[in-house]
Amino acid sequence: NAYNNYVGLKPSALTKNNAGEYAAFNDSLFQDKYLIERFSGPTKSLYFNNQISLPSFLINIDKKSAMAFNWRVRNYVNVDGVTPELARLIYNELNYPDLFKRLQNQRLSIQYMSWAEYGITYGRVFKDDNAHFFKGAARVKVLQGLGAAYMYIDNLDYKFTNDSLLSVYATKVNYGHSTNFEFDNDNLKYKYISNFSVGLDLGFVYEWKKGALEWE
């Protein structure tokens, strides 16, 4: 799942050709033909999250209840406070001469988090007759942190002289990251260091079968 408020995709990019292919994505001018910039307006944001479902299973206990085990890894990235000028520079791979001048970006922030969930779920149908249907489920899950990082800049004062030379002026950067990543010249090492925690999900569904009630 991804969202941003700077670049949009034209519906024509999702049209198939006679061969049943999305030819737009192979067009060398894809960016110019099918993407739309929203330069004006408020600061720009980017949100992305995904979940990877790993081996899981469900067992029916009887006709009205079931238990399940699920295992998944979730990732979350959020970028906020990007000015339209900085967004346009990034969109053009830092090669936009009209913006090769001193600029400022207030309250720029980036957050990242990744964690694993191991859950046991019990679900049951409590009522199912001609007029009413009611079911619910609860999941107890163990949460394991895998990694996290953040960066916050209250006032980014910068200037691109060209697409490979950046000057930064009197800017304070606050950042932090989990300590379970180790870098050296040859490889990247990862180790589990976080304590486990517990979470709980509850869900209920109620349906009033109005047609069935009126038929009666």
mmCIF file of N, CA and C in Angstrom, residues 145-199:
data_model
loop_
_atom_site.group_PDB
_atom_site.id
_atom_site.type_symbol
_atom_site.label_atom_id
_atom_site.label_comp_id
_atom_site.label_asym_id
_atom_site.label_seq_id
_atom_site.Cartn_x
_atom_site.Cartn_y
_atom_site.Cartn_z
ATOM 1 N N GLY A 145 10.117 -6.670 17.360
ATOM 2 C CA GLY A 145 10.711 -5.582 16.594
ATOM 3 C C GLY A 145 11.900 -6.058 15.780
ATOM 4 N N LEU A 146 11.959 -5.640 14.513
ATOM 5 C CA LEU A 146 13.060 -6.042 13.635
ATOM 6 C C LEU A 146 14.010 -4.891 13.322
ATOM 7 N N GLY A 147 13.494 -3.686 13.315
ATOM 8 C CA GLY A 147 14.363 -2.545 13.025
ATOM 9 C C GLY A 147 13.554 -1.267 12.962
ATOM 10 N N ALA A 148 14.194 -0.143 13.258
ATOM 11 C CA ALA A 148 13.519 1.142 13.215
ATOM 12 C C ALA A 148 14.545 2.252 13.021
ATOM 13 N N ALA A 149 14.076 3.345 12.410
ATOM 14 C CA ALA A 149 14.951 4.504 12.210
ATOM 15 C C ALA A 149 14.088 5.742 12.013
ATOM 16 N N TYR A 150 14.666 6.911 12.326
ATOM 17 C CA TYR A 150 13.960 8.162 12.088
ATOM 18 C C TYR A 150 14.975 9.264 11.801
ATOM 19 N N MET A 151 14.491 10.314 11.136
ATOM 20 C CA MET A 151 15.293 11.519 10.926
ATOM 21 C C MET A 151 14.345 12.713 10.954
ATOM 22 N N TYR A 152 14.765 13.781 11.624
ATOM 23 C CA TYR A 152 13.955 14.997 11.682
ATOM 24 C C TYR A 152 14.865 16.203 11.489
ATOM 25 N N ILE A 153 14.469 17.100 10.588
ATOM 26 C CA ILE A 153 15.217 18.334 10.332
ATOM 27 C C ILE A 153 14.249 19.495 10.491
ATOM 28 N N ASP A 154 14.484 20.339 11.468
ATOM 29 C CA ASP A 154 13.577 21.453 11.735
ATOM 30 C C ASP A 154 13.646 22.508 10.633
ATOM 31 N N ASN A 155 14.844 22.765 10.138
ATOM 32 C CA ASN A 155 15.002 23.761 9.078
ATOM 33 C C ASN A 155 16.177 23.353 8.189
ATOM 34 N N LEU A 156 15.873 22.729 7.063
ATOM 35 C CA LEU A 156 16.895 22.337 6.101
ATOM 36 C C LEU A 156 17.179 23.522 5.188
ATOM 37 N N ASP A 157 18.396 24.023 5.249
ATOM 38 C CA ASP A 157 18.842 25.165 4.449
ATOM 39 C C ASP A 157 19.897 24.631 3.478
ATOM 40 N N TYR A 158 19.587 24.608 2.190
ATOM 41 C CA TYR A 158 20.464 23.890 1.249
ATOM 42 C C TYR A 158 20.468 24.566 -0.118
ATOM 43 N N LYS A 159 21.444 24.145 -0.927
ATOM 44 C CA LYS A 159 21.549 24.641 -2.299
ATOM 45 C C LYS A 159 22.231 23.591 -3.165
ATOM 46 N N PHE A 160 21.573 23.224 -4.270
ATOM 47 C CA PHE A 160 22.189 22.368 -5.280
ATOM 48 C C PHE A 160 22.833 23.263 -6.326
ATOM 49 N N THR A 161 24.151 23.137 -6.480
ATOM 50 C CA THR A 161 24.848 23.856 -7.540
ATOM 51 C C THR A 161 24.658 23.145 -8.872
ATOM 52 N N ASN A 162 24.633 21.827 -8.842
ATOM 53 C CA ASN A 162 24.294 20.990 -9.989
ATOM 54 C C ASN A 162 23.753 19.671 -9.431
ATOM 55 N N ASP A 163 23.573 18.674 -10.288
ATOM 56 C CA ASP A 163 22.955 17.434 -9.824
ATOM 57 C C ASP A 163 23.881 16.565 -8.978
ATOM 58 N N SER A 164 25.122 16.985 -8.764
ATOM 59 C CA SER A 164 26.049 16.178 -7.961
ATOM 60 C C SER A 164 26.760 16.982 -6.868
ATOM 61 N N LEU A 165 26.403 18.274 -6.705
ATOM 62 C CA LEU A 165 27.054 19.104 -5.696
ATOM 63 C C LEU A 165 25.978 19.776 -4.844
ATOM 64 N N LEU A 166 25.997 19.471 -3.542
ATOM 65 C CA LEU A 166 25.018 20.004 -2.604
ATOM 66 C C LEU A 166 25.743 20.743 -1.486
ATOM 67 N N SER A 167 25.264 21.944 -1.180
ATOM 68 C CA SER A 167 25.760 22.704 -0.038
ATOM 69 C C SER A 167 24.651 22.797 1.006
ATOM 70 N N VAL A 168 25.000 22.559 2.281
ATOM 71 C CA VAL A 168 24.040 22.632 3.381
ATOM 72 C C VAL A 168 24.545 23.670 4.368
ATOM 73 N N TYR A 169 23.634 24.555 4.823
ATOM 74 C CA TYR A 169 24.024 25.673 5.670
ATOM 75 C C TYR A 169 23.360 25.547 7.044
ATOM 76 N N ALA A 170 24.133 25.589 8.101
ATOM 77 C CA ALA A 170 23.654 25.707 9.480
ATOM 78 C C ALA A 170 22.372 24.913 9.716
ATOM 79 N N THR A 171 22.427 23.636 9.429
ATOM 80 C CA THR A 171 21.252 22.766 9.559
ATOM 81 C C THR A 171 21.506 21.712 10.635
ATOM 82 N N LYS A 172 20.568 21.568 11.533
ATOM 83 C CA LYS A 172 20.661 20.572 12.592
ATOM 84 C C LYS A 172 19.791 19.370 12.238
ATOM 85 N N VAL A 173 20.408 18.203 12.227
ATOM 86 C CA VAL A 173 19.706 16.967 11.871
ATOM 87 C C VAL A 173 19.636 16.071 13.098
ATOM 88 N N ASN A 174 18.436 15.656 13.463
ATOM 89 C CA ASN A 174 18.245 14.682 14.529
ATOM 90 C C ASN A 174 17.892 13.331 13.899
ATOM 91 N N TYR A 175 18.564 12.288 14.325
ATOM 92 C CA TYR A 175 18.285 10.973 13.751
ATOM 93 C C TYR A 175 18.569 9.890 14.786
ATOM 94 N N GLY A 176 18.025 8.743 14.534
ATOM 95 C CA GLY A 176 18.270 7.596 15.398
ATOM 96 C C GLY A 176 17.916 6.323 14.662
ATOM 97 N N HIS A 177 18.481 5.217 15.110
ATOM 98 C CA HIS A 177 18.165 3.925 14.497
ATOM 99 C C HIS A 177 18.440 2.822 15.505
ATOM 100 N N SER A 178 17.816 1.692 15.289
ATOM 101 C CA SER A 178 18.061 0.543 16.156
ATOM 102 C C SER A 178 19.491 0.056 15.949
ATOM 103 N N THR A 179 20.036 -0.575 16.958
ATOM 104 C CA THR A 179 21.463 -0.919 16.952
ATOM 105 C C THR A 179 21.726 -2.348 16.487
ATOM 106 N N ASN A 180 20.731 -2.971 15.867
ATOM 107 C CA ASN A 180 20.925 -4.372 15.478
ATOM 108 C C ASN A 180 21.441 -4.537 14.056
ATOM 109 N N PHE A 181 21.847 -3.454 13.416
ATOM 110 C CA PHE A 181 22.492 -3.542 12.107
ATOM 111 C C PHE A 181 23.976 -3.236 12.275
ATOM 112 N N GLU A 182 24.816 -4.089 11.730
ATOM 113 C CA GLU A 182 26.255 -3.882 11.787
ATOM 114 C C GLU A 182 26.808 -3.868 10.364
ATOM 115 N N PHE A 183 27.485 -2.779 10.017
ATOM 116 C CA PHE A 183 28.035 -2.630 8.677
ATOM 117 C C PHE A 183 29.561 -2.729 8.745
ATOM 118 N N ASP A 184 30.116 -3.404 7.776
ATOM 119 C CA ASP A 184 31.564 -3.337 7.585
ATOM 120 C C ASP A 184 31.828 -3.324 6.086
ATOM 121 N N ASN A 185 33.093 -3.412 5.708
ATOM 122 C CA ASN A 185 33.432 -3.286 4.290
ATOM 123 C C ASN A 185 32.978 -4.480 3.458
ATOM 124 N N ASP A 186 32.690 -5.599 4.124
ATOM 125 C CA ASP A 186 32.389 -6.822 3.376
ATOM 126 C C ASP A 186 30.916 -7.212 3.391
ATOM 127 N N ASN A 187 30.204 -6.947 4.478
ATOM 128 C CA ASN A 187 28.830 -7.424 4.525
ATOM 129 C C ASN A 187 28.012 -6.641 5.556
ATOM 130 N N LEU A 188 26.745 -7.004 5.606
ATOM 131 C CA LEU A 188 25.800 -6.424 6.556
ATOM 132 C C LEU A 188 25.340 -7.533 7.489
ATOM 133 N N LYS A 189 25.460 -7.312 8.793
ATOM 134 C CA LYS A 189 25.046 -8.302 9.777
ATOM 135 C C LYS A 189 23.806 -7.803 10.518
ATOM 136 N N TYR A 190 22.926 -8.732 10.825
ATOM 137 C CA TYR A 190 21.702 -8.395 11.526
ATOM 138 C C TYR A 190 21.543 -9.330 12.707
ATOM 139 N N LYS A 191 21.067 -8.800 13.808
ATOM 140 C CA LYS A 191 20.823 -9.639 14.981
ATOM 141 C C LYS A 191 19.551 -9.175 15.678
ATOM 142 N N TYR A 192 18.856 -10.129 16.315
ATOM 143 C CA TYR A 192 17.646 -9.825 17.066
ATOM 144 C C TYR A 192 18.032 -9.291 18.447
ATOM 145 N N ILE A 193 17.527 -8.110 18.783
ATOM 146 C CA ILE A 193 17.871 -7.537 20.085
ATOM 147 C C ILE A 193 16.635 -7.070 20.862
ATOM 148 N N SER A 194 15.497 -6.960 20.203
ATOM 149 C CA SER A 194 14.338 -6.368 20.867
ATOM 150 C C SER A 194 13.642 -7.380 21.772
ATOM 151 N N ASN A 195 13.001 -6.877 22.812
ATOM 152 C CA ASN A 195 12.166 -7.712 23.667
ATOM 153 C C ASN A 195 10.820 -7.953 23.001
ATOM 154 N N PHE A 196 10.235 -9.091 23.293
ATOM 155 C CA PHE A 196 8.930 -9.405 22.749
ATOM 156 C C PHE A 196 7.853 -8.631 23.513
ATOM 157 N N SER A 197 6.778 -8.312 22.823
ATOM 158 C CA SER A 197 5.614 -7.695 23.462
ATOM 159 C C SER A 197 4.358 -8.395 22.957
ATOM 160 N N VAL A 198 3.225 -8.055 23.557
ATOM 161 C CA VAL A 198 1.980 -8.746 23.248
ATOM 162 C C VAL A 198 0.950 -7.739 22.733
ATOM 163 N N GLY A 199 0.198 -8.153 21.719
ATOM 164 C CA GLY A 199 -0.869 -7.328 21.169
ATOM 165 C C GLY A 199 -2.168 -8.120 21.094
#
